[in-house]
Coordinates of C-alpha atoms in Angstrom, one line a residue:
Chain A
M1 CA 84.7 73.4 139.7
N2 CA 83.6 77.1 138.4
T3 CA 83.6 75.9 134.1
K4 CA 82.1 79.2 132.9
V5 CA 83.3 79.9 129.4
L6 CA 86.0 82.9 129.7
I7 CA 87.0 83.0 126.1
K8 CA 85.6 80.7 122.8
V9 CA 86.9 80.8 120.0
K10 CA 84.3 80.2 116.7
G11 CA 85.7 79.6 113.0
L12 CA 88.9 81.7 113.3
Q13 CA 91.0 82.9 110.8
K14 CA 94.5 84.5 109.7
S15 CA 96.2 85.1 106.8
F16 CA 99.2 87.3 105.6
G17 CA 98.2 87.8 102.6
T18 CA 98.7 84.3 101.1
L19 CA 99.8 82.5 103.8
H20 CA 96.6 80.9 105.9
A21 CA 98.6 80.6 109.5
L22 CA 94.9 80.0 111.4
N23 CA 92.5 77.7 109.5
G24 CA 89.4 77.8 111.1
I25 CA 89.8 77.6 114.9
D26 CA 87.3 76.7 117.3
A27 CA 88.5 76.5 121.4
E28 CA 86.6 77.3 124.8
I29 CA 89.0 78.1 127.3
K30 CA 87.0 77.8 130.8
T31 CA 88.4 79.9 134.0
G32 CA 90.9 78.5 136.1
D33 CA 92.0 76.0 133.0
V34 CA 95.8 76.0 132.5
T35 CA 95.6 75.7 128.1
V36 CA 98.8 75.1 127.0
V37 CA 99.2 75.1 123.2
I38 CA 102.0 72.9 121.5
G39 CA 103.1 72.6 117.7
P40 CA 105.8 72.0 115.3
S41 CA 107.3 75.5 114.5
G42 CA 104.7 77.5 112.0
S43 CA 101.9 75.9 113.3
G44 CA 99.8 79.1 113.9
K45 CA 100.1 78.6 118.1
S46 CA 101.7 82.0 118.1
T47 CA 99.1 84.0 115.6
F48 CA 96.4 82.2 118.0
L49 CA 97.8 83.4 121.0
R50 CA 98.2 87.2 119.5
C51 CA 94.7 86.6 117.9
L52 CA 93.0 85.9 121.5
N53 CA 93.6 89.9 122.3
L54 CA 93.8 91.1 119.0
L55 CA 97.1 91.7 118.9
E56 CA 96.8 90.2 115.2
V57 CA 93.2 91.1 114.1
P58 CA 91.7 87.8 112.8
T59 CA 90.8 87.9 109.0
G60 CA 87.5 85.4 109.5
G61 CA 85.6 84.3 112.7
R62 CA 84.4 85.3 116.1
I63 CA 86.4 85.8 119.7
F64 CA 84.3 86.4 122.6
F65 CA 85.9 87.4 125.8
E66 CA 83.4 87.5 128.8
G67 CA 80.7 86.7 126.3
T68 CA 81.3 90.3 123.9
D69 CA 82.7 89.5 120.8
I70 CA 85.6 90.7 120.6
T71 CA 86.2 91.1 116.9
D72 CA 83.3 93.2 116.5
P73 CA 84.4 96.8 115.3
K74 CA 82.6 98.8 117.5
V75 CA 83.9 97.3 120.5
D76 CA 86.5 99.3 122.9
I77 CA 89.6 96.6 122.5
N78 CA 91.9 98.7 125.1
Q79 CA 88.9 97.9 128.0
H80 CA 88.9 94.2 127.3
R81 CA 93.1 93.9 126.9
Q82 CA 92.9 95.8 130.2
R83 CA 91.8 92.4 131.5
M84 CA 93.9 89.9 129.6
G85 CA 97.5 90.0 130.3
M86 CA 100.2 89.2 128.2
V87 CA 103.8 87.7 128.4
F88 CA 106.0 88.2 125.5
Q89 CA 108.8 85.9 124.3
Q90 CA 110.9 89.2 124.2
F91 CA 109.8 90.3 127.5
N92 CA 109.3 93.3 125.6
L93 CA 110.1 95.4 129.3
F94 CA 109.9 99.5 129.1
P95 CA 113.7 100.5 129.0
H96 CA 113.8 103.4 130.2
M97 CA 111.5 102.8 133.0
T98 CA 112.1 101.4 136.2
V99 CA 110.9 98.3 137.5
L100 CA 108.5 99.6 140.1
N101 CA 107.1 102.5 136.9
N102 CA 107.3 99.3 134.6
M103 CA 105.1 97.9 136.6
I104 CA 102.5 100.6 137.7
L105 CA 101.7 102.5 134.7
A106 CA 99.1 101.0 133.7
P107 CA 97.7 100.7 136.2
V108 CA 97.7 104.8 137.4
R109 CA 96.9 105.6 133.9
L110 CA 94.4 103.4 132.9
L111 CA 92.8 101.9 135.9
K112 CA 93.1 105.2 137.6
K113 CA 94.4 104.0 140.8
R114 CA 96.3 106.1 143.1
R115 CA 100.7 105.6 143.1
E116 CA 100.6 104.8 146.3
E117 CA 97.9 102.0 146.0
A118 CA 99.9 100.6 142.8
V119 CA 102.9 100.6 144.8
E120 CA 101.9 98.5 146.9
T121 CA 100.0 96.0 145.0
A122 CA 102.9 95.7 143.2
M123 CA 105.1 95.3 146.0
E124 CA 103.8 92.2 147.1
L125 CA 103.7 91.0 143.3
L126 CA 107.4 91.5 143.8
N127 CA 107.6 89.8 146.8
R128 CA 105.4 87.2 145.4
V129 CA 108.3 86.5 142.7
G130 CA 111.3 87.7 144.9
L131 CA 112.4 90.5 143.2
A132 CA 111.6 93.1 145.4
D133 CA 114.8 94.4 146.0
R134 CA 115.1 94.8 142.2
K135 CA 112.2 97.6 142.5
D136 CA 114.9 100.8 140.9
A137 CA 116.5 99.1 138.5
Y138 CA 116.3 99.3 134.7
P139 CA 115.8 96.7 132.8
S140 CA 119.2 96.3 131.6
Q141 CA 120.1 95.7 134.5
L142 CA 118.4 92.4 134.8
S143 CA 118.6 88.7 134.0
G144 CA 116.6 87.3 131.2
G145 CA 114.8 85.3 134.1
Q146 CA 114.3 88.1 135.9
K147 CA 113.3 90.0 133.2
Q148 CA 110.4 88.2 132.3
R149 CA 109.4 87.8 135.9
I150 CA 109.1 91.0 136.1
A151 CA 107.2 90.8 132.6
I152 CA 104.9 88.8 134.2
V153 CA 103.9 90.6 137.3
R154 CA 103.6 94.0 135.5
A155 CA 101.0 91.8 133.7
L156 CA 99.4 91.2 136.6
C157 CA 99.4 94.2 137.8
M158 CA 96.7 95.4 135.4
Q159 CA 94.6 92.2 138.0
P160 CA 93.7 90.4 134.4
N161 CA 91.1 87.4 134.2
V162 CA 93.4 85.5 132.0
M163 CA 96.8 85.3 131.2
L164 CA 98.5 84.7 127.9
F165 CA 102.2 83.4 127.5
D166 CA 103.3 83.6 124.2
E167 CA 106.8 81.3 124.3
P168 CA 107.5 83.0 127.9
T169 CA 110.9 80.8 128.3
S170 CA 111.8 80.2 124.4
A171 CA 114.5 83.5 124.8
L172 CA 115.8 82.0 127.8
D173 CA 118.8 80.8 128.9
P174 CA 118.5 77.0 130.1
E175 CA 119.4 78.0 133.5
M176 CA 116.9 80.5 133.9
V177 CA 113.8 78.5 132.1
G178 CA 113.5 76.8 135.5
E179 CA 112.6 80.0 137.8
V180 CA 109.7 81.5 135.0
L181 CA 108.2 78.2 135.0
D182 CA 107.9 78.4 139.2
V183 CA 106.0 81.5 138.5
M184 CA 103.9 80.8 136.3
R185 CA 103.1 77.1 138.2
N186 CA 102.9 79.3 141.2
L187 CA 100.0 81.4 139.3
A188 CA 98.4 78.2 138.1
Q189 CA 98.1 76.8 141.5
S190 CA 96.4 80.3 142.6
G191 CA 93.4 79.8 140.1
M192 CA 94.8 82.0 137.1
T193 CA 93.2 81.1 133.8
M194 CA 96.0 80.8 131.7
V195 CA 96.5 79.8 127.8
V196 CA 100.4 79.5 126.9
V197 CA 102.2 78.6 124.0
T198 CA 105.3 76.8 125.1
H199 CA 108.0 74.1 123.5
E200 CA 108.1 72.6 127.2
M201 CA 106.2 69.3 127.4
G202 CA 107.3 69.3 131.0
F203 CA 105.7 72.0 132.1
A204 CA 102.6 71.2 129.5
K205 CA 101.6 67.5 131.5
E206 CA 102.6 68.7 135.2
V207 CA 100.1 71.9 135.1
G208 CA 98.8 72.2 132.1
S209 CA 94.2 71.2 132.6
R210 CA 94.3 71.0 128.8
V211 CA 96.4 70.8 125.6
I212 CA 95.9 71.8 122.2
F213 CA 98.5 69.9 119.6
M214 CA 98.0 73.0 116.3
D215 CA 99.5 71.8 112.9
E216 CA 99.3 73.4 109.6
G217 CA 97.1 76.5 111.3
K218 CA 94.3 74.2 112.4
I219 CA 93.8 72.3 115.8
V220 CA 94.6 68.6 115.7
E221 CA 94.2 66.8 118.9
E222 CA 92.4 68.7 122.4
N223 CA 93.1 66.6 125.6
T224 CA 94.2 66.0 129.1
P225 CA 97.8 65.9 129.5
T226 CA 97.5 62.5 130.1
E227 CA 95.3 61.3 127.1
L228 CA 97.5 63.5 125.3
F229 CA 100.7 62.7 125.7
G230 CA 99.9 59.0 126.9
N231 CA 97.2 58.4 124.1
P232 CA 98.2 60.5 121.3
A233 CA 95.6 59.4 118.4
S234 CA 96.7 61.5 115.3
E235 CA 100.1 61.0 113.4
R236 CA 101.6 63.9 113.3
L237 CA 100.6 64.3 117.3
K238 CA 102.8 60.8 117.5
N239 CA 105.3 62.4 115.0
F240 CA 105.5 65.3 116.9
L241 CA 105.7 64.2 120.4
A242 CA 109.0 61.8 119.4
K243 CA 110.8 64.6 118.2
V244 CA 110.4 66.7 121.6
L245 CA 110.1 64.0 124.1
Chain B
M1 CA 155.4 145.3 115.1
T2 CA 154.2 148.6 117.4
E3 CA 153.5 150.1 114.0
W4 CA 150.9 147.3 113.2
I5 CA 149.7 147.7 116.9
E6 CA 149.0 150.9 116.1
T7 CA 146.8 149.9 113.3
F8 CA 144.9 147.4 114.5
K9 CA 144.0 150.3 117.6
I10 CA 143.0 152.3 114.9
K11 CA 140.8 149.7 112.9
F12 CA 139.3 148.3 115.9
T13 CA 138.3 152.0 117.1
N14 CA 137.0 152.6 113.4
N15 CA 134.7 149.8 113.2
F16 CA 133.5 149.3 116.7
I17 CA 134.0 152.0 118.7
T18 CA 133.5 155.1 116.5
D19 CA 129.6 156.1 116.5
N20 CA 128.7 153.2 118.6
R21 CA 129.2 150.6 115.6
W22 CA 129.3 147.6 118.0
K23 CA 125.7 147.7 118.7
Y24 CA 125.1 146.6 114.8
L25 CA 126.9 143.2 115.8
W26 CA 125.2 143.6 119.3
D27 CA 121.6 144.0 117.9
G28 CA 122.1 141.4 115.5
L29 CA 123.1 139.4 117.5
G30 CA 119.8 139.4 119.7
V31 CA 118.1 139.1 116.4
T32 CA 119.7 136.2 115.3
L33 CA 119.3 134.4 118.6
K34 CA 115.7 135.4 118.5
V35 CA 115.1 133.8 115.2
T36 CA 116.7 130.8 115.9
F37 CA 115.1 130.0 119.4
F38 CA 111.4 130.5 117.7
A39 CA 112.0 128.5 114.7
V40 CA 113.6 125.4 116.7
L41 CA 110.3 125.5 118.5
I42 CA 108.1 125.5 115.5
G43 CA 110.3 123.3 114.1
I44 CA 110.0 120.8 117.6
L45 CA 106.6 121.5 117.1
L46 CA 106.0 121.0 112.7
G47 CA 108.6 118.3 113.0
F48 CA 107.2 115.8 116.2
T49 CA 104.0 116.3 114.5
I50 CA 105.1 115.3 110.6
A51 CA 107.3 112.4 112.3
I52 CA 104.0 111.2 113.9
I53 CA 101.9 111.4 111.2
R54 CA 104.3 109.6 109.3
S55 CA 105.2 106.7 111.6
T56 CA 101.9 106.0 112.4
H57 CA 101.4 105.8 108.7
D58 CA 104.3 103.5 108.2
K59 CA 103.4 101.3 110.7
T60 CA 99.7 100.8 110.4
G61 CA 98.8 102.2 106.8
K62 CA 96.4 104.5 108.5
L63 CA 96.5 108.4 107.7
K64 CA 96.4 108.3 104.4
I65 CA 95.4 111.4 102.8
L66 CA 97.5 113.3 106.1
D67 CA 100.6 111.1 105.3
F68 CA 100.5 112.4 101.5
F69 CA 100.4 116.2 102.5
C70 CA 103.5 115.5 104.9
R71 CA 105.7 113.6 102.2
V72 CA 104.7 117.0 99.7
Y73 CA 105.8 119.3 102.4
L74 CA 109.1 117.2 103.1
T75 CA 110.3 117.1 99.3
V76 CA 109.2 120.7 98.3
I77 CA 111.5 122.0 101.6
R78 CA 114.2 120.1 101.4
G79 CA 114.2 120.0 97.6
T80 CA 114.5 124.0 97.5
P81 CA 117.6 126.6 99.2
V82 CA 116.3 128.3 102.4
V83 CA 117.2 131.2 101.2
V84 CA 114.6 130.8 98.2
Q85 CA 111.9 130.2 100.8
L86 CA 112.9 132.8 102.7
L87 CA 112.0 135.0 100.1
I88 CA 109.1 132.9 98.9
I89 CA 107.3 133.9 102.1
Y90 CA 108.6 137.9 102.5
F91 CA 107.9 138.5 99.5
V92 CA 105.4 136.5 97.8
I93 CA 103.3 135.2 101.0
F94 CA 103.5 138.3 102.7
A95 CA 103.6 140.6 100.1
S96 CA 100.5 142.7 100.3
V97 CA 100.9 142.7 104.3
N98 CA 103.2 144.6 106.6
I99 CA 104.6 142.4 109.0
D100 CA 108.1 142.1 111.0
K101 CA 110.6 140.6 109.4
V102 CA 111.7 139.0 112.3
L103 CA 108.9 137.0 112.5
V104 CA 108.8 136.4 108.9
A105 CA 112.9 134.6 109.6
I106 CA 110.9 132.9 112.6
I107 CA 108.0 131.3 110.1
A108 CA 110.5 130.7 107.5
F109 CA 113.2 128.7 109.7
G110 CA 110.6 127.1 112.0
I111 CA 108.6 125.8 108.6
N112 CA 112.5 124.8 107.2
S113 CA 113.7 122.9 110.0
G114 CA 110.7 121.1 110.8
A115 CA 111.3 119.1 107.4
Y116 CA 114.9 117.7 108.8
V117 CA 113.5 117.6 112.4
A118 CA 110.3 115.3 111.3
E119 CA 112.7 113.2 109.6
I120 CA 115.2 112.8 112.2
V121 CA 112.5 112.3 114.9
R122 CA 110.8 109.3 112.7
S123 CA 114.0 107.6 112.5
G124 CA 113.8 107.6 116.3
I125 CA 110.5 106.4 116.1
M126 CA 110.7 103.7 113.8
S127 CA 113.8 102.2 115.9
I128 CA 111.8 101.4 119.0
D129 CA 111.2 97.7 118.8
Q130 CA 107.4 96.5 117.9
G131 CA 107.4 94.9 121.1
Q132 CA 107.4 97.9 122.6
M133 CA 104.0 99.4 120.8
E134 CA 102.4 96.0 121.6
A135 CA 103.4 95.3 124.9
G136 CA 101.9 98.5 125.7
R137 CA 98.5 97.4 123.9
S138 CA 98.6 94.7 125.3
L139 CA 98.4 96.2 128.4
G140 CA 95.4 98.4 127.2
F141 CA 96.5 101.2 126.3
N142 CA 95.3 103.0 123.0
Y143 CA 97.5 103.8 120.3
V144 CA 98.0 107.3 121.1
Q145 CA 98.3 106.4 125.0
T146 CA 101.5 104.2 124.1
M147 CA 102.5 106.7 121.8
Y148 CA 102.8 109.4 124.1
Y149 CA 104.1 106.9 127.7
I150 CA 105.8 104.4 125.8
I151 CA 107.3 105.2 122.5
L152 CA 107.9 108.7 122.1
P153 CA 110.2 109.2 125.5
Q154 CA 112.1 106.4 124.0
A155 CA 112.3 107.9 120.5
F156 CA 113.1 111.3 122.3
K157 CA 116.1 110.3 123.8
N158 CA 118.0 108.5 121.0
V159 CA 117.5 111.1 118.5
L160 CA 118.3 113.7 120.6
P161 CA 121.7 114.2 119.7
A162 CA 120.9 114.6 116.0
L163 CA 118.6 117.3 117.2
A164 CA 120.9 119.4 119.0
N165 CA 123.1 119.3 115.8
E166 CA 120.2 120.2 113.9
F167 CA 119.6 123.3 115.9
I168 CA 123.5 124.3 115.4
V169 CA 122.9 124.1 111.9
L170 CA 119.7 126.3 112.5
L171 CA 121.3 129.2 114.2
K172 CA 124.5 129.4 111.0
E173 CA 121.4 129.3 108.3
T174 CA 119.7 132.5 109.8
S175 CA 122.7 134.4 108.3
V176 CA 120.9 134.8 105.3
S177 CA 118.2 137.0 106.7
G178 CA 119.5 139.9 104.8
F179 CA 118.5 138.8 102.0
I180 CA 115.3 140.7 103.1
A181 CA 117.1 143.2 104.6
L182 CA 116.4 141.7 108.3
Q183 CA 119.5 143.1 110.6
D184 CA 121.0 139.8 112.0
L185 CA 124.5 139.2 113.5
T186 CA 125.8 138.4 109.8
K187 CA 124.1 141.7 108.1
G188 CA 125.7 143.9 111.1
G189 CA 128.8 143.0 110.2
D190 CA 127.8 143.6 107.0
I191 CA 127.0 146.8 107.4
I192 CA 129.7 148.3 109.2
R193 CA 131.6 146.6 106.4
G194 CA 129.6 149.4 104.5
R195 CA 130.8 152.0 106.7
T196 CA 134.2 151.9 107.1
Y197 CA 135.2 149.7 103.6
D198 CA 137.2 148.1 105.9
A199 CA 136.0 144.3 105.6
L200 CA 138.2 142.0 107.2
M201 CA 137.8 143.5 110.7
P202 CA 133.8 143.1 111.3
L203 CA 133.4 140.1 108.7
L204 CA 136.6 138.5 111.1
A205 CA 134.4 139.1 114.2
V206 CA 131.0 137.9 113.0
A207 CA 132.4 134.9 112.2
L208 CA 134.5 134.7 115.5
I209 CA 130.8 135.4 117.4
Y210 CA 129.4 132.5 115.9
L211 CA 132.2 130.2 116.3
V212 CA 131.9 130.7 120.1
I213 CA 128.6 130.3 120.4
V214 CA 128.4 126.4 117.8
V215 CA 131.6 125.4 120.0
L216 CA 129.9 126.4 123.4
L217 CA 126.3 124.8 121.8
S218 CA 128.1 121.6 120.3
K219 CA 129.8 121.3 123.7
G220 CA 126.4 120.7 125.5
V221 CA 125.3 118.5 123.2
E222 CA 128.7 116.5 123.6
M223 CA 128.1 116.3 127.3
M224 CA 124.9 115.9 127.3
E225 CA 125.7 112.4 125.4
R226 CA 127.6 111.5 127.7
R227 CA 124.9 111.7 130.2
L228 CA 122.7 109.8 127.9
R229 CA 125.0 107.0 127.3
S230 CA 126.0 106.9 131.1
S231 CA 122.6 106.5 132.4
E232 CA 122.3 103.2 129.5
H233 CA 119.4 101.7 130.4

């Protein structure tokens, strides 16, 4: 088992005005880990995730990605983001482009891949998620579950080293949650390093290699899923689990 | 009745045929279209630049100084009549240079239109969901690339009808070019009136020509809107 540290977070802080969303987060994400972040709403878990690729600029602390301190203003964050895929709650597909063009835009423009090559990769991924026949559809013609599966493979087209998921199933109708989780499960089995903010406790238990429980901008508990769910140490986690399970 | 037709014939001949007077209208129309066309180009260029600067400032708080100058420009241009702007540009700014009046009109109307285009395009950019910018940035595009590939194409599509309307308005506004003695369509009709002492026919002809062009352009906008709606992606 490769245990190289891919992302290292040290004393991460983020405040919006007087609101302290993150109060000193320390965490390590190793290659191949599926880290699931859970916690009540407003606990800062989404903010934590969005700080990892600097969509939110931290107000304190450091984040090392592949050994580079990406919070250093001299670092070209765009270069590093190319290797960090992100999936959003609201999908954020580009509505003016077909599915295929959504997927090949970044590989062609940023990685300077030839179009045919990018299309080939994209079609392979579309086949994997069972949406190859929708390649010429526009996002508005897709269901929520299809949109999110496309959003996942769009990020994968950049061949990232880590995938960040920001509540990927929260905006979906219940009957579509399964198809998205299936894709994520397969991705985890293929060895992708993943950080997942979610309310799907079943997914956390089954797929997660580590679970982080956050509350009030801090990591309260961090453990393997079996330990964290089976043997919660803190009162706050016990309360939380009692409510959601 | 026949008497009325006879007078009409005489008046028509007098106003448009004698001395090839129709040429005032024809040449004037050429000037009007030329001024409108190039002013539109300047307006688009200026408008998009300002819209991008302003929306970037609105969203990120950067470009403070540029944004300040843009706001001054918008306030001044939208706060004063276009005729006054035209007169100032011709009689003050270009007072000591011998410059083609067509060029002056193009510059004046272009600068004027740029202010309105800027606000239309800015509203278009601001209407695009913030998630689009985040999705682009998360893939590794920088701010400018995300604007270019993702935000602007969507914004442009949303504001296309409003932009087209702005340019129809611009076409009509160029009718004040006569203030700097530029012989556009309106001035052409007015010159005929001065020659024949008949106001009704030449001015009616001028009005009719504007109306036909505007109706045609509006039809074009309508068709474009329908096409945009049918490909609602």
